[in-house]
Short mmCIF file of C-alpha atoms in Angstrom, two decimals:
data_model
loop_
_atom_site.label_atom_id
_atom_site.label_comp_id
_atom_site.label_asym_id
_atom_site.label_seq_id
_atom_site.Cartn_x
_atom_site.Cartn_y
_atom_site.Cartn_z
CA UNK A 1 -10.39 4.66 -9.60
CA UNK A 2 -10.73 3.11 -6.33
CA UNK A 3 -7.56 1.22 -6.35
CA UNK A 4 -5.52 4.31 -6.85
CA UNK A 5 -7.82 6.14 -3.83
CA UNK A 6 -7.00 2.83 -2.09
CA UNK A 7 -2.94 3.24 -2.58
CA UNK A 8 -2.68 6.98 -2.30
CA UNK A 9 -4.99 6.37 1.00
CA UNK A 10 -2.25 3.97 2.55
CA UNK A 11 -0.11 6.63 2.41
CA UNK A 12 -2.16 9.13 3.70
CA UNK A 13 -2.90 7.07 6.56
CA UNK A 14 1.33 5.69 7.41
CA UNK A 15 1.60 9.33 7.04
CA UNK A 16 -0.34 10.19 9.63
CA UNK A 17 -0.14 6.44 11.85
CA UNK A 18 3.82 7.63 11.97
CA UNK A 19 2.94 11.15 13.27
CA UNK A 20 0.38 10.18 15.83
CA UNK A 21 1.63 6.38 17.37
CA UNK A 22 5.17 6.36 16.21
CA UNK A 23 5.91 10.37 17.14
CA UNK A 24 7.65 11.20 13.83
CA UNK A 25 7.79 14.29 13.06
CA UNK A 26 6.16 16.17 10.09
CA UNK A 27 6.43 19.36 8.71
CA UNK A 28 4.17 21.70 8.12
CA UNK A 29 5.04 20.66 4.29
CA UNK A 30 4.23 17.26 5.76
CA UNK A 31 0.82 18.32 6.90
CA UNK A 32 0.34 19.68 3.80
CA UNK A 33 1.32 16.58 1.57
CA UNK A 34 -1.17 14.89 3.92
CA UNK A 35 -4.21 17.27 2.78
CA UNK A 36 -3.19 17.27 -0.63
CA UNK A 37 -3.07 12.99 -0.36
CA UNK A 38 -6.91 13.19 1.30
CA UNK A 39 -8.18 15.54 -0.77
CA UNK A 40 -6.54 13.73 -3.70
CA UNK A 41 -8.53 10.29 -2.24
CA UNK A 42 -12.12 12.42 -2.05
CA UNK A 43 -11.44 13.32 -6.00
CA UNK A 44 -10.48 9.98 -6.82
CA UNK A 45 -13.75 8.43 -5.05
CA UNK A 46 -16.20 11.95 -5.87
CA UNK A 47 -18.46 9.48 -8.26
CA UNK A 48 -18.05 6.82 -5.91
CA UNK A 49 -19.63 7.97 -2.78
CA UNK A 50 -23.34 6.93 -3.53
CA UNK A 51 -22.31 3.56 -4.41
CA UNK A 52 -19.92 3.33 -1.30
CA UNK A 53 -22.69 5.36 0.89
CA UNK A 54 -25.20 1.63 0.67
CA UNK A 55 -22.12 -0.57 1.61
CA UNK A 56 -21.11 0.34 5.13
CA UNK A 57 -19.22 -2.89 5.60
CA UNK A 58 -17.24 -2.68 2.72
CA UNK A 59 -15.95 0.62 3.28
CA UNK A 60 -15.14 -0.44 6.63
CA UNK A 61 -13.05 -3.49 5.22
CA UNK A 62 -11.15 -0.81 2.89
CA UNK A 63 -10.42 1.61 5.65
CA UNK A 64 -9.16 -1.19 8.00
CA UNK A 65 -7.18 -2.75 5.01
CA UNK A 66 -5.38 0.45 4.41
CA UNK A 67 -5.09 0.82 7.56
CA UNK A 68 -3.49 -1.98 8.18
CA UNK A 69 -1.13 -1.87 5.54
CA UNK A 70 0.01 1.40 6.37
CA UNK A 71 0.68 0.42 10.14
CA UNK A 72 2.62 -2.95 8.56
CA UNK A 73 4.55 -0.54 6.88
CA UNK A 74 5.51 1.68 9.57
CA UNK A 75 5.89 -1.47 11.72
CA UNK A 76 8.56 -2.72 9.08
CA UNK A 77 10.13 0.96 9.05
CA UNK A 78 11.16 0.37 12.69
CA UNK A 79 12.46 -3.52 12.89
CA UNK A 80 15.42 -4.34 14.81
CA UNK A 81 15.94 -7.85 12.67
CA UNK A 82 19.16 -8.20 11.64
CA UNK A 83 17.85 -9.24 7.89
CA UNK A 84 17.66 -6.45 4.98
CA UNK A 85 14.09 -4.36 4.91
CA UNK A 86 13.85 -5.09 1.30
CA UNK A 87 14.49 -9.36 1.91
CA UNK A 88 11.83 -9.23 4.55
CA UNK A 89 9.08 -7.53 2.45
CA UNK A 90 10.18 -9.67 -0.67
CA UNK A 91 9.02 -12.63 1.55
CA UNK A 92 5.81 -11.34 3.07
CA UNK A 93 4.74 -10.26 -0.54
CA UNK A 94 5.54 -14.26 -1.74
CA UNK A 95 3.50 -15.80 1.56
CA UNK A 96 0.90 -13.80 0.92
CA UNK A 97 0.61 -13.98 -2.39
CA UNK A 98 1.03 -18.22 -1.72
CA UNK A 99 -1.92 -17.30 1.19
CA UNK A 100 -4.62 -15.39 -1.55
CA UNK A 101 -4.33 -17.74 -4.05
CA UNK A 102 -5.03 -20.82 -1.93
CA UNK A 103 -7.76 -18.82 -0.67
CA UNK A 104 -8.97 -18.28 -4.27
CA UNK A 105 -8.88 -21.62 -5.25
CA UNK A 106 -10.65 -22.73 -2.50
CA UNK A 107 -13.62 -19.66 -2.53
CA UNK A 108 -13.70 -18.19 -5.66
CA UNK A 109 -12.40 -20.88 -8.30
CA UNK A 110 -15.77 -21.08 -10.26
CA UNK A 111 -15.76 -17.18 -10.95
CA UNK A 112 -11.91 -17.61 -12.28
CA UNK A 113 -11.67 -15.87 -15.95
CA UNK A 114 -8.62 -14.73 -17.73
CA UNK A 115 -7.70 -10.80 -17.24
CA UNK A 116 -8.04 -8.49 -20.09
CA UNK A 117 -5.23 -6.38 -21.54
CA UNK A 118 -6.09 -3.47 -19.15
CA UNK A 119 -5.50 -5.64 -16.59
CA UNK A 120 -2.22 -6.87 -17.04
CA UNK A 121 -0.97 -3.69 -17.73
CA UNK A 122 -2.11 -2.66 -13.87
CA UNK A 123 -0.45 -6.24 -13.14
CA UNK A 124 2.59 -5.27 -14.99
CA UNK A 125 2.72 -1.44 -13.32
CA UNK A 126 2.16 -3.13 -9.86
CA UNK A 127 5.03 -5.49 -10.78
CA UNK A 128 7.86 -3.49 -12.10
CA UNK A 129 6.79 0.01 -10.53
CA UNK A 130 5.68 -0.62 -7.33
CA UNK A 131 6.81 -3.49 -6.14
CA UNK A 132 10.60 -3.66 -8.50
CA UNK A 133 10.91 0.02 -7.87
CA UNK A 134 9.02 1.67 -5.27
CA UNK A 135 9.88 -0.52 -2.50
CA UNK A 136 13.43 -0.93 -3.71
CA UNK A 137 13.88 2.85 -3.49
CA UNK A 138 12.17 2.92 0.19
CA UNK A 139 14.70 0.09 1.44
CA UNK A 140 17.76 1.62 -0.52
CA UNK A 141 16.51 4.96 0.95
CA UNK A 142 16.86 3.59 4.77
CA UNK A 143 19.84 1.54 4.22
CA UNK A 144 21.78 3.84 2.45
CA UNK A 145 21.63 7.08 2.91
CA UNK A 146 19.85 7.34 5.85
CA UNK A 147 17.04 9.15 4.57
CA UNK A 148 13.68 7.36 5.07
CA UNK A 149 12.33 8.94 1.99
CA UNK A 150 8.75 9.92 1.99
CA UNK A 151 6.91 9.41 5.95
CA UNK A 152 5.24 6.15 4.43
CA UNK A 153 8.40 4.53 3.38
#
């Protein structure tokens, strides 16, 4: 459950990084979305909060990683490179996917063991859904029609 907390929390938070640094402009549906998202992320985590409550640090690193995804994303939203949205997150996804698993080989290599079914099928949704569709739809959303789609594409 944490992961999707984690992923519905990103977008709660480029939600509301767009509104308050970037100046866009939400509804009051907006707002709304944005309550639903948070109180989606405190129902998601509910059994989670005792074990999160002993591990300051970690929660920290989670909050600053979404964080920091969601400003990368807004960030990306507003580039003036002449290249396609789409080609330029294709190629941060493949350097820092080459980045992570250099960094696993080197750190974590003896705790290496194969995933289990469940897992690829999260590997599989993250693959095709997310990243073959989700993203796809953001960049076709910007590009062309216009539309930026929802305030954390």
């Amino acid at each position: 459950l944490a992961i999707p907390a984690a992923v519905l929390g990103t977008g709660l938070l480029g939600a509301v990084i767009g509104a308050l640094v970037f100046s866009a402009t939400l509804s009051r549906r907006g707002w709304l979305g944005v309550g639903a998202a948070a109180v989606g992320v405190a129902l998601l985590l509910w059994h989670e909060f005792t074990g999160l409550a002993g591990k300051p640090a970690g929660v920290a690193l989670a909050l600053a990683g979404a964080a920091s995804w969601a400003l990368g994303t807004q960030l990306l939203r507003r580039t003036r490179i002449d290249v396609p949205t789409l080609t330029i997150s294709f190629w941060m996804t493949v350097m820092t996917a080459v980045v992570i698993t250099v960094l696993s080989v080197i750190f974590e290599r003896p705790q290496w063991k194969a995933p289990s079914t469940a897992a690829w099928w999260g590997i599989g949704y993250n693959a095709v859904l997310i990243f073959g569709y989700a993203h796809a739809r953001c960049g076709w959303a910007r590009c062309c029609t216009g539309r930026t789609g929802p305030p954390w594409c």
